[in-house]
Coordinates of C-alpha atoms in Angstrom, one line a residue:
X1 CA 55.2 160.2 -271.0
X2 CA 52.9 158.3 -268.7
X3 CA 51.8 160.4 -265.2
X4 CA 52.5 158.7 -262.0
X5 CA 49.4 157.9 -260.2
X6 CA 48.3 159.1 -257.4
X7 CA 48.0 157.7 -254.1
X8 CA 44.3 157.5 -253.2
X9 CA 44.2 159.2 -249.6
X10 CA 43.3 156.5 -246.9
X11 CA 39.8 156.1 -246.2
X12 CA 38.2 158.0 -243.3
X13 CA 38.0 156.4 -239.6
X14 CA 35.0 154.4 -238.8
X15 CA 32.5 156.8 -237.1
X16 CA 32.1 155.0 -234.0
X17 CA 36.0 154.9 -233.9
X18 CA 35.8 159.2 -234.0
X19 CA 32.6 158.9 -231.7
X20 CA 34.7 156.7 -228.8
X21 CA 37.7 158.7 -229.2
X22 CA 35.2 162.4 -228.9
X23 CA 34.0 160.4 -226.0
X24 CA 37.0 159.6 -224.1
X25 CA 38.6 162.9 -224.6
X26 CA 35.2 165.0 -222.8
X27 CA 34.7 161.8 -220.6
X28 CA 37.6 160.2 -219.0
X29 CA 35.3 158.2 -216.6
X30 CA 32.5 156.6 -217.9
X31 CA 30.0 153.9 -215.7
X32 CA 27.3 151.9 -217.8
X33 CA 24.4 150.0 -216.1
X34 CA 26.9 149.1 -213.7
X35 CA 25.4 146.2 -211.5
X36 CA 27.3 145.3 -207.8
X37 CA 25.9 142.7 -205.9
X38 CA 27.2 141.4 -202.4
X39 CA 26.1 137.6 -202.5
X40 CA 22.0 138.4 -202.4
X41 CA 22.3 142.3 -201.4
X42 CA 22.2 144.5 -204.3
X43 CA 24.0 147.6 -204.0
X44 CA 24.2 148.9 -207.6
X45 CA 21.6 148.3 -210.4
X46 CA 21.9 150.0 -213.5
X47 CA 23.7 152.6 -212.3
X48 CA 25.6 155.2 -215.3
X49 CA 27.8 157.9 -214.6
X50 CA 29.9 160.2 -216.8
X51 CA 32.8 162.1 -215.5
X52 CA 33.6 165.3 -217.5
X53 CA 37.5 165.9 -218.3
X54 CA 38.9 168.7 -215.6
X55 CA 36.1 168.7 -213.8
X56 CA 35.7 167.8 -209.4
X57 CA 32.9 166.1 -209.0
X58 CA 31.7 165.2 -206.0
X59 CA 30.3 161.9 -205.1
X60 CA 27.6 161.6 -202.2
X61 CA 25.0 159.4 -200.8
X62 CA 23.5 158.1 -198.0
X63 CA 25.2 154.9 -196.1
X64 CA 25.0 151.9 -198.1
X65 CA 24.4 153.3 -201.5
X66 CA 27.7 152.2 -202.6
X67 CA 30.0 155.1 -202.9
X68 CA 33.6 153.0 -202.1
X69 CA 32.0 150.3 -203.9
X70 CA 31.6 152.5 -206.9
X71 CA 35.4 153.9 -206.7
X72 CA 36.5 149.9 -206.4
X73 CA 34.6 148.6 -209.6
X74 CA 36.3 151.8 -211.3
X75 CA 39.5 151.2 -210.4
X76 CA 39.5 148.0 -210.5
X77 CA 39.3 146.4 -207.2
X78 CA 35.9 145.1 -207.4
X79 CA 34.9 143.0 -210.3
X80 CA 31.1 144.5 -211.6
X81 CA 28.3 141.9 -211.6
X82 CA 27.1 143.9 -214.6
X83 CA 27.6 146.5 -216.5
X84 CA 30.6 148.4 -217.8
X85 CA 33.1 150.5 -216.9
X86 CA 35.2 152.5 -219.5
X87 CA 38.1 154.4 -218.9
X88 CA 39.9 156.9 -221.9
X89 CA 37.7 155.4 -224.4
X90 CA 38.4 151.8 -223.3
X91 CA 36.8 149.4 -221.7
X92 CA 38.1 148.0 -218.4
X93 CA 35.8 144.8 -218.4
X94 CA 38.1 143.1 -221.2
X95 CA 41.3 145.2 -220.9
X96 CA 45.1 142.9 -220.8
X97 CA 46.8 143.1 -218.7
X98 CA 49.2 145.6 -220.2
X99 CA 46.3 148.1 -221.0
X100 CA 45.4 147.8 -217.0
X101 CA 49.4 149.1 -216.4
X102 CA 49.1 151.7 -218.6
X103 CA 45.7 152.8 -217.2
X104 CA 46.8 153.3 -213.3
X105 CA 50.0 155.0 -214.8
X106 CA 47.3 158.0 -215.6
X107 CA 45.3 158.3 -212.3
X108 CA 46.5 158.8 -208.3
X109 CA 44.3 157.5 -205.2
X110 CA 44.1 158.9 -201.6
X111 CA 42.2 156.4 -199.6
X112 CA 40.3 157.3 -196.7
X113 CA 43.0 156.2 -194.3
X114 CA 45.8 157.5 -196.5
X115 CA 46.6 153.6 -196.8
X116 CA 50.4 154.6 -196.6
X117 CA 52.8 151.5 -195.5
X118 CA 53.5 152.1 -192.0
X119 CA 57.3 150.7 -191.9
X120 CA 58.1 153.2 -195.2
X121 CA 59.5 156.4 -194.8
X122 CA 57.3 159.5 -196.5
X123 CA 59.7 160.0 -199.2
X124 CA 59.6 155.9 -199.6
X125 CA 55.8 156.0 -199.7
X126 CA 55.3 158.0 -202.2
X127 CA 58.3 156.7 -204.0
X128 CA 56.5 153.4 -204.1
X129 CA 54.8 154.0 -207.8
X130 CA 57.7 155.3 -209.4
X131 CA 59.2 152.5 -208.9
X132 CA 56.5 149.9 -209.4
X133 CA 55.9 152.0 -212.9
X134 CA 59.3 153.4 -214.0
X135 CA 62.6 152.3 -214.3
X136 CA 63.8 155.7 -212.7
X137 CA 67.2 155.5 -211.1
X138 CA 67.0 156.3 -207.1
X139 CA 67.9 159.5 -207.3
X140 CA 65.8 160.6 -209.3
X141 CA 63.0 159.0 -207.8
X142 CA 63.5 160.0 -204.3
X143 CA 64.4 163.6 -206.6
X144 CA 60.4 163.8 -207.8
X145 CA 59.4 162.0 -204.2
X146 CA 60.4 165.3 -202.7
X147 CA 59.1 167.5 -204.9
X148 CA 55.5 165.9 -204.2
X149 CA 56.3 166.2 -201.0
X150 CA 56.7 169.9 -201.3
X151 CA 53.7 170.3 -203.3
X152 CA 50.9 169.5 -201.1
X153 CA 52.5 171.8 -198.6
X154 CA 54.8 169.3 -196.2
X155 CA 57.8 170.6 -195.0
X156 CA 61.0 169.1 -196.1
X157 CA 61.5 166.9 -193.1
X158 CA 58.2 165.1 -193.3
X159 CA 60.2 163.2 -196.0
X160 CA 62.1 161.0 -193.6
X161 CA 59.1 160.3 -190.9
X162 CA 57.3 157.3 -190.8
X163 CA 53.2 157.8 -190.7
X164 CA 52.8 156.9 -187.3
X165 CA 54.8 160.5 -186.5
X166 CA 52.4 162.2 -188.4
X167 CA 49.5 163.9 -187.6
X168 CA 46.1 162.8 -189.6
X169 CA 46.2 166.4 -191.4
X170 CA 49.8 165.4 -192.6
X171 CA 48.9 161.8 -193.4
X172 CA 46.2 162.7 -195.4
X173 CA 48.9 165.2 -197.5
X174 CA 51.5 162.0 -197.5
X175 CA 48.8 160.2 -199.4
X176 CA 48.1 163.0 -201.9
X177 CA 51.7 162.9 -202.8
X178 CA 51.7 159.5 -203.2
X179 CA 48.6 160.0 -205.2
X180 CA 50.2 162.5 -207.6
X181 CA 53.5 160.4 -207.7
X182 CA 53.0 159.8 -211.7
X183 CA 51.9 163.0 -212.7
X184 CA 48.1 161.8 -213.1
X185 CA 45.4 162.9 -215.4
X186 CA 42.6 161.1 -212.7
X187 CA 43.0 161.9 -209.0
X188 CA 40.4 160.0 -207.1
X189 CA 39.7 161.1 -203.5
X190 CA 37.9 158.8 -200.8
X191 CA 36.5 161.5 -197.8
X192 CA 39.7 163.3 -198.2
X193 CA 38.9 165.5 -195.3
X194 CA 37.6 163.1 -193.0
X195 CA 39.0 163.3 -189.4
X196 CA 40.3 166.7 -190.1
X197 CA 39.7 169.7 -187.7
X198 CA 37.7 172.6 -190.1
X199 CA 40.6 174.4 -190.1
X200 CA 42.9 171.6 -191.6
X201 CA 39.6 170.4 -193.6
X202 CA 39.1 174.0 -195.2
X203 CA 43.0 174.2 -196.1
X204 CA 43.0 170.4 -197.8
X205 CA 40.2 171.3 -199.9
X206 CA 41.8 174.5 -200.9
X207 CA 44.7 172.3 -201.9
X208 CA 43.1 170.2 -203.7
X209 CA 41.3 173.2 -205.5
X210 CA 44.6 174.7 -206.4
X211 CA 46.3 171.1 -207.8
X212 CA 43.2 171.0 -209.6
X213 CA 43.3 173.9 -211.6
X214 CA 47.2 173.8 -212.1
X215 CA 47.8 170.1 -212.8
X216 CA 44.4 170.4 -215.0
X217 CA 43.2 167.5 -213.0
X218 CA 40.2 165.5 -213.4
X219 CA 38.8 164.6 -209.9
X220 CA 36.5 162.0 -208.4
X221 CA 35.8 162.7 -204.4
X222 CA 33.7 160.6 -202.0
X223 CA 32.2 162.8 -199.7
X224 CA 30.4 163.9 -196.8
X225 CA 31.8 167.1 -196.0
X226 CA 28.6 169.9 -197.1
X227 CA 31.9 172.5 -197.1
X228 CA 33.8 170.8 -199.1
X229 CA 30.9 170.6 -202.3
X230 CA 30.1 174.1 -201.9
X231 CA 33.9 175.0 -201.6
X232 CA 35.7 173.0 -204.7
X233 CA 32.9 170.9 -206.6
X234 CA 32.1 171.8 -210.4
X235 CA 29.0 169.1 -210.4
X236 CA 27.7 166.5 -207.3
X237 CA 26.3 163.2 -208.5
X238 CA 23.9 161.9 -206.1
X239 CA 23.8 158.2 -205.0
X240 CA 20.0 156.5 -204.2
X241 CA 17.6 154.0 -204.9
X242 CA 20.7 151.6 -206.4
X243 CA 21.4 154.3 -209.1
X244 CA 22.5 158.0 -209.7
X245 CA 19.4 159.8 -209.4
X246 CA 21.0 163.2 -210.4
X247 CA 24.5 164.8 -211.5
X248 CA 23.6 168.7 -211.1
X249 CA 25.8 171.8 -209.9
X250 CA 25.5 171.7 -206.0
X251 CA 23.2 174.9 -206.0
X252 CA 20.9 173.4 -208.3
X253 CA 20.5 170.3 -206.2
X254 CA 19.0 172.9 -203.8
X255 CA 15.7 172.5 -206.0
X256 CA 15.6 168.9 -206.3
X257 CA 12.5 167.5 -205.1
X258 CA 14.2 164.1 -204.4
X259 CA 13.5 163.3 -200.9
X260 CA 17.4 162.2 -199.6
X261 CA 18.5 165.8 -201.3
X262 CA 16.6 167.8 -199.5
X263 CA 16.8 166.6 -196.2
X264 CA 21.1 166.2 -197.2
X265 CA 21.3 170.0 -198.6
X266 CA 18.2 171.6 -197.2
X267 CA 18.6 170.1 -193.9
X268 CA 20.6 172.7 -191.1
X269 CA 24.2 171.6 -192.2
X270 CA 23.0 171.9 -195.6
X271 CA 21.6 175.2 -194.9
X272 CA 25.1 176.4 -192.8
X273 CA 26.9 175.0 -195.3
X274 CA 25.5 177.0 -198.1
X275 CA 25.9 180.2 -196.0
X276 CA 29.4 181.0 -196.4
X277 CA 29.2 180.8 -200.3
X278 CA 26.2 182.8 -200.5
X279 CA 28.1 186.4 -198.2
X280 CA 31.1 185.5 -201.1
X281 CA 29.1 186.2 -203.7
X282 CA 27.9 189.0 -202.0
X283 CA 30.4 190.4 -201.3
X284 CA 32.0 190.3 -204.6
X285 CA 28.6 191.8 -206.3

């Protein structure tokens, strides 16, 4: 009686196949030698940047270095002059089209200006991905649109108000909810808390805190607000001299001896900013 043979087992994945797929699960966002160029002005050259999973990091610079321009060439509104751009492992510079769709299915973006269309409803602007992505029924669409509504903290008859009888604090939360329409694993913020009073700036960034930790969110936020990187940011990466010079915790930026970062965190806003954070701790010890 003759034994049946056995199967060999299937050979083991390539290792750069295990190394891209350990890279895209610590680092959803990842920027390589990225190079942006505005006809003979250079704004980017060279530039690399990893985003950790579930982490907020915030994104400064001074004017001109390129922040927007940065969130564009990741998401895909700015084609890079160089460079490459990989997002879950993949990269964006040779993605189909299909691979594109199923890309912005995973990530959310608040604009500066909220960008909401200003003859749509709330509850029909932040409707508008669901049905761009899914082929949801109405009900249930406008059945998740109010449930985002809810979330960032509107009340239940901001849902049928058109932006323009908003005010820029509730705007700015219409835009979240568009933002986290899909359920995203990215959330990318640009100055979310830009025009807000301190009051309304200070409760945004505790919602965005808050989403954060419960939607296990990775975030990406332009900013210039000193509270808000003290307040919510894990790590700060620092836009000069074309490139990011550093990507540090914000209280270890504090000891750079790069020239921008000191005058930005050392300066008096820098120093007020810090202020509140350091009596917390305190006061906790």
């Amino acid at each position: 009686m003759t034994r049946a043979k056995k199967t060999p087992p299937p050979p083991p994945p390539p290792s750069s196949l295990v190394a891209d797929t350990a890279e895209s699960e610590k680092f959803p966002i990842e920027v390589r030698g990225l190079v942006s160029c505005f006809g003979d002005n250079v704004v980017h050259d060279g530039l690399d940047l990893k985003v950790e999973r579930g982490e907020v990091l915030g994104v400064v610079g001074g004017s001109g270095t390129g922040k927007s321009v940065l969130l564009n060439s990741i998401i895909g509104l700015k084609v890079p002059d160089g460079g490459q751009v990989r997002l879950f492992g993949g990269d964006m510079r040779t993605a189909s089209r299909r691979r594109w769709s199923s890309v912005e299915r995973r990530w959310g973006v608040l604009f500066q200006q909220g960008a909401l269309f200003s003859n749509l409803t709330v509850r029909e602007n932040v409707s508008a991905p669901l049905y761009e992505h899914t082929r949801l029924p109405k009900r249930e669409v406008e059945e998740i649109a109010d449930l985002k509504i809810a979330m960032v903290g509107l009340p239940a008859r901001a849902a049928t108000l058109k932006p323009a009888e908003l005010s820029g604090g509730m705007r700015k939360r219409a835009g979240l909810a568009r933002a986290l329409a899909m359920d995203p694993e990215l959330l990318f913020l640009d100055e979310p808390t830009a025009g807000l009073d301190p009051i309304g700036a200070a409760a945004f960034d505790d919602l965005i805190k808050d989403l954060s930790d419960s939607l296990d969110l990775t975030v990406f936020m332009i900013t210039h607000d000193l509270d808000s990187l003290y307040a919510i940011t894990d790590r700060v990466a620092v836009l000069a001299d074309k490139k990011v010079v550093t990507v540090a915790p914000v209280r270890e930026l504090e000891r750079s001896e790069h020239p921008w970062i000191q005058k930005y965190f050392l300066g008096p806003r820098g120093r007020a900013a810090a202020s509140p954070a350091d009596s917390q701790a305190q006061a906790r010890t």
